[in-house]
Amino acid sequence: MKTALTIAGSDCSGGAGIQADLKTFSAHGVFGMSVITAITAQNTQGVSAVENLSAEMVSKQIEAIFTDIEVDAVKIGMVSETKIIKTIAENLKKYQAQNVVVDPVMISKSGFDLLQPEAKEALISHLLPLAEVVTPNIPEAEVIVGMKIDTVEDMEKAALLIHKMGPKKVLVKGGHLTEDAIDVLYDGKKITHYTSERINTKNTHGTGCTLSSAITANLAKGANVEEGVREAKEYITTAIRHSLALGKGYGPTNHFYSLYQKAGMLD
Ligand SMILES: Nc1ncnc2c1ncn2[C@@H]1O[C@H](COP(=O)(O)OP(=O)(O)OP(=O)(O)O)[C@@H](O)[C@H]1O
Ligand SMILES: Cc1ncc(CO)c(N)n1
């Protein structure tokens, strides 16, 4: 069985972070493993607290996995502090991690800082160069390149600029624009658009985590980035279309709809 590792924060409400990543890996038939960087207290209405683990504990978790188990792909999600970012980069180089997907998580939908502002430079200089593909949303791409993004053309410009910072490929996600949900991939040579209709729902908690872990699962199974993103986009669109009205705020996406449907378990 292929394996995938997520290095990210825990979302106790299960919609984003480690929990979304492991559900996505399972739904793709990939064996999921996790290195937890931080515990967050959050729900569908927002984040109320973040507690980082020590850099030593993050390092020990990575060591425990890589010294024992073959890792086919790695996703990096929320990493809040500079010293944890540096530890992850050192370890992934040491163990020659393959198929690294970096989701540069910065701010939650409710406006809470999931990346300490002083750690932005470390994320850019230490994690982006390790990435097979980096998956910023529009506000994250704006911070990384220091320009305003209002259109798909702006997303393309940002993708080209981020590519110069070291990742092999860049996927700028268009969830924050208003018409169709268009994601822009730049592979160093050409631009590809992945387009879906915009689904009218407020239940989009964890969409970014889910998309990046679906790409990771697909790379673990041997897909190239273009194929991996294409399937991941279909997966997230179905998961949003059948998202769950749990909680009082922005509910989570539905990871198992397609599987349950195939298994004849839905009405
Ligand atoms: N309402 C929607 N309808 C269809 N697709 C959407 C919608 N909102 C987001 N998407 C898609 O979901 C994926 C995730 O993009 P988004 O820009 O929302 O990520 P994000 O902001 O990092 O998410 P989060 O921070 O909640 O994890 C992209 O493929 C995007 O196009
Ligand atoms: C732990 C965690 N990672 C990422 C996000 C972004 O969706 C979140 N809300 N929580």
XYZ file of C-alpha atoms and ligand atoms in Angstrom:
308
model
C 0.000 0.000 0.000
C 1.235 3.507 -0.788
C 1.847 5.850 2.144
C 1.472 9.592 2.687
C 2.550 11.771 5.579
C 0.960 15.030 6.680
C 3.022 17.468 8.777
C 0.408 19.941 10.032
C -1.732 21.250 12.886
C -4.620 19.448 14.566
C -8.152 20.826 14.094
C -10.188 19.345 16.941
C -13.437 19.973 15.019
C -12.259 17.628 12.258
C -12.836 19.838 9.207
C -9.304 21.073 8.474
C -5.696 20.293 9.417
C -4.421 16.793 10.230
C -7.958 15.412 10.520
C -8.972 16.547 7.003
C -5.668 15.267 5.614
C -6.034 11.771 7.087
C -9.663 11.509 5.892
C -8.526 12.519 2.412
C -5.671 9.983 2.389
C -8.106 7.217 3.451
C -10.626 8.201 0.792
C -7.819 7.868 -1.798
C -6.792 4.404 -0.574
C -3.444 5.636 0.757
C -2.078 4.771 4.235
C -1.987 8.058 6.176
C 0.557 9.119 8.811
C 0.830 12.385 10.728
C 3.406 14.610 12.381
C 1.568 17.146 14.527
C 3.151 20.624 14.668
C 0.502 22.359 16.802
C -2.803 21.747 18.538
C -5.523 24.245 17.689
C -8.800 24.797 19.503
C -11.243 25.630 16.714
C -14.658 24.839 15.346
C -16.840 25.877 12.413
C -17.002 29.407 13.865
C -13.305 30.113 14.325
C -9.984 29.436 16.042
C -9.757 30.272 19.761
C -6.257 29.035 20.663
C -3.055 27.567 19.223
C -0.363 25.687 21.127
C 2.792 24.708 19.240
C 4.646 21.494 19.978
C 8.389 21.817 20.606
C 10.699 21.649 17.591
C 12.335 18.617 19.272
C 9.022 16.748 19.396
C 8.322 17.544 15.736
C 11.796 16.299 14.838
C 11.326 13.079 16.860
C 8.038 12.330 15.092
C 9.624 12.787 11.650
C 12.574 10.600 12.673
C 10.257 7.874 14.006
C 8.493 7.655 10.668
C 11.365 8.002 8.205
C 13.709 5.580 10.028
C 11.057 2.861 9.828
C 8.556 3.321 7.007
C 8.824 4.138 3.291
C 7.092 7.502 2.722
C 5.719 7.957 -0.819
C 4.607 11.602 -0.444
C 4.589 14.346 2.182
C 2.231 17.268 2.704
C 3.212 20.246 4.855
C 0.295 22.261 6.224
C 0.139 24.603 9.236
C 3.584 25.291 10.732
C 3.441 28.368 12.919
C 6.979 28.978 14.189
C 10.373 29.621 12.572
C 12.212 26.980 14.591
C 9.685 24.270 13.660
C 9.868 25.327 9.990
C 13.676 24.985 10.080
C 13.512 21.573 11.788
C 11.089 20.255 9.173
C 13.255 21.522 6.302
C 16.418 19.968 7.792
C 14.718 16.617 8.379
C 13.063 16.407 4.965
C 16.457 17.068 3.345
C 18.173 14.530 5.628
C 15.676 11.798 4.742
C 15.476 12.870 1.056
C 11.685 13.132 1.171
C 10.008 12.740 -2.223
C 6.807 14.304 -3.603
C 6.600 17.173 -1.106
C 3.439 19.316 -1.310
C 3.600 22.611 0.618
C 0.310 24.278 1.589
C 1.531 27.632 2.965
C -1.197 28.025 5.606
C -1.181 31.573 7.039
C -4.567 32.799 8.283
C -7.752 30.860 9.123
C -11.048 31.763 7.382
C -12.018 33.536 10.634
C -8.866 35.724 10.564
C -6.682 33.964 13.194
C -2.893 33.906 12.530
C -1.932 30.254 11.981
C 1.571 31.404 10.906
C 3.355 33.805 13.243
C 3.942 36.978 11.164
C 7.694 36.859 11.905
C 7.867 33.278 10.505
C 6.686 34.219 6.971
C 10.211 34.684 5.638
C 11.299 31.295 7.029
C 8.362 29.572 5.349
C 9.278 31.189 2.027
C 13.025 30.542 2.224
C 13.073 27.069 3.867
C 9.893 25.283 2.736
C 9.068 26.588 -0.760
C 12.316 25.267 -2.331
C 11.503 21.731 -1.097
C 8.139 21.660 -2.839
C 7.198 19.574 -5.847
C 4.143 21.823 -5.776
C 3.119 24.721 -3.506
C -0.601 25.535 -3.141
C -1.250 29.108 -1.889
C -4.755 30.559 -1.813
C -5.121 34.153 -3.019
C -4.396 35.939 0.305
C -1.332 33.692 0.831
C -0.068 34.324 -2.716
C -0.526 38.082 -2.100
C 1.685 37.894 0.998
C 4.328 35.735 -0.721
C 4.716 38.023 -3.767
C 3.631 41.352 -2.239
C 1.034 42.184 -4.916
C -2.770 42.499 -4.952
C -4.582 39.667 -6.770
C -8.021 40.539 -8.182
C -8.199 38.532 -11.413
C -7.143 35.210 -12.962
C -4.413 37.135 -14.853
C -3.070 38.366 -11.489
C -3.099 34.739 -10.252
C -0.997 33.754 -13.287
C 1.497 36.580 -12.619
C 1.776 35.539 -8.966
C 2.332 31.877 -9.941
C 5.284 32.913 -12.165
C 6.806 35.026 -9.367
C 6.383 32.280 -6.727
C 7.992 29.767 -9.106
C 11.190 31.869 -8.964
C 11.345 31.192 -5.195
C 12.230 27.528 -5.734
C 9.189 25.212 -5.900
C 8.999 23.012 -9.022
C 5.330 23.887 -9.613
C 2.873 26.432 -8.241
C -0.914 26.082 -7.882
C -2.654 29.359 -6.987
C -6.185 28.503 -5.760
C -9.064 30.707 -6.769
C -11.541 29.929 -3.992
C -11.421 33.573 -2.849
C -12.537 35.136 -6.166
C -16.237 35.396 -6.979
C -17.149 33.646 -10.244
C -16.099 30.113 -11.310
C -13.605 28.442 -8.938
C -10.469 28.560 -11.132
C -7.107 27.240 -9.904
C -3.960 28.174 -11.855
C -0.993 25.774 -12.186
C 2.410 26.952 -13.441
C 4.918 24.156 -14.051
C 7.873 26.338 -15.048
C 6.883 26.266 -18.735
C 3.135 26.529 -19.128
C 0.001 27.636 -17.331
C -2.937 25.237 -16.889
C -6.379 26.212 -15.544
C -8.503 23.849 -13.455
C -12.046 25.171 -13.454
C -15.226 24.175 -11.631
C -18.504 25.976 -11.131
C -18.689 27.930 -7.860
C -20.906 26.033 -5.433
C -23.190 28.245 -3.403
C -22.491 27.048 0.144
C -20.944 28.469 3.293
C -19.623 25.013 4.242
C -16.055 25.337 2.959
C -14.045 24.793 6.152
C -10.856 22.905 5.238
C -11.128 23.077 1.439
C -7.472 24.073 1.057
C -6.209 21.316 3.382
C -8.321 18.770 1.529
C -7.149 19.837 -1.940
C -3.451 19.706 -0.995
C -3.760 16.327 0.729
C -5.657 14.903 -2.266
C -2.778 16.052 -4.512
C -0.330 14.423 -2.047
C -2.256 11.116 -2.093
C -2.263 11.147 -5.897
C 1.512 11.793 -6.061
C 1.999 8.903 -3.578
C 0.093 6.672 -6.007
C 2.410 7.651 -8.879
C 0.432 10.405 -10.610
C 2.317 13.410 -11.991
C 1.391 16.869 -10.679
C -0.962 17.690 -13.592
C -2.931 14.449 -13.161
C -2.807 14.733 -9.371
C -4.227 18.261 -9.383
C -6.944 17.291 -11.891
C -8.256 14.446 -9.715
C -7.864 16.525 -6.529
C -9.947 19.328 -8.058
C -12.720 16.822 -8.891
C -12.479 15.391 -5.379
C -12.748 18.782 -3.628
C -15.601 19.896 -5.895
C -17.639 16.785 -4.990
C -16.721 17.198 -1.316
C -17.923 20.844 -1.385
C -21.064 19.981 -3.383
C -22.065 17.486 -0.665
C -20.566 19.456 2.244
C -21.986 18.998 5.713
C -24.055 21.589 7.582
C -22.408 20.668 10.904
C -21.953 23.358 13.569
C -23.147 26.964 13.613
C -20.552 28.426 11.234
C -18.660 27.216 8.148
C -19.257 23.459 8.037
C -16.796 20.871 6.701
C -16.544 19.191 3.313
C -17.751 15.618 2.754
C -14.838 13.242 2.182
C -16.789 10.069 1.821
C -19.694 10.989 -0.481
C -18.142 9.515 -3.633
C -17.000 6.361 -1.825
C -20.355 5.783 -0.140
C -22.114 6.437 -3.441
C -19.919 3.875 -5.257
C -20.566 1.379 -2.439
C -24.348 1.928 -2.781
C -24.598 3.207 0.794
C -26.501 6.422 -0.058
C -30.225 6.760 -0.825
N -17.576 27.747 -3.333
C -16.721 26.961 -4.012
N -17.165 26.211 -5.057
C -16.334 25.406 -5.761
N -15.026 25.296 -5.478
C -14.518 26.020 -4.456
C -15.321 26.885 -3.659
N -14.546 27.456 -2.697
C -13.309 26.956 -2.876
N -13.268 26.106 -3.942
C -12.119 25.326 -4.412
O -11.595 24.661 -3.250
C -10.192 24.543 -3.358
C -9.536 25.205 -2.159
O -9.422 26.600 -2.433
P -9.491 27.780 -1.381
O -9.024 28.986 -2.129
O -10.846 27.807 -0.747
O -8.439 27.265 -0.321
P -8.124 27.815 1.128
O -8.531 29.238 1.254
O -6.683 27.480 1.352
O -9.050 26.925 2.069
P -8.999 26.788 3.695
O -8.132 27.880 4.225
O -10.401 26.832 4.156
O -8.420 25.420 3.965
C -9.818 25.156 -4.709
O -9.790 24.135 -5.688
C -10.956 26.137 -4.962
O -11.107 26.444 -6.328
C -4.976 23.177 11.836
C -5.441 23.981 10.671
N -4.730 23.957 9.523
C -5.135 24.673 8.456
C -6.289 25.436 8.518
C -6.725 26.261 7.310
O -7.882 25.820 6.804
C -7.012 25.431 9.742
N -8.166 26.153 9.888
N -6.571 24.696 10.783
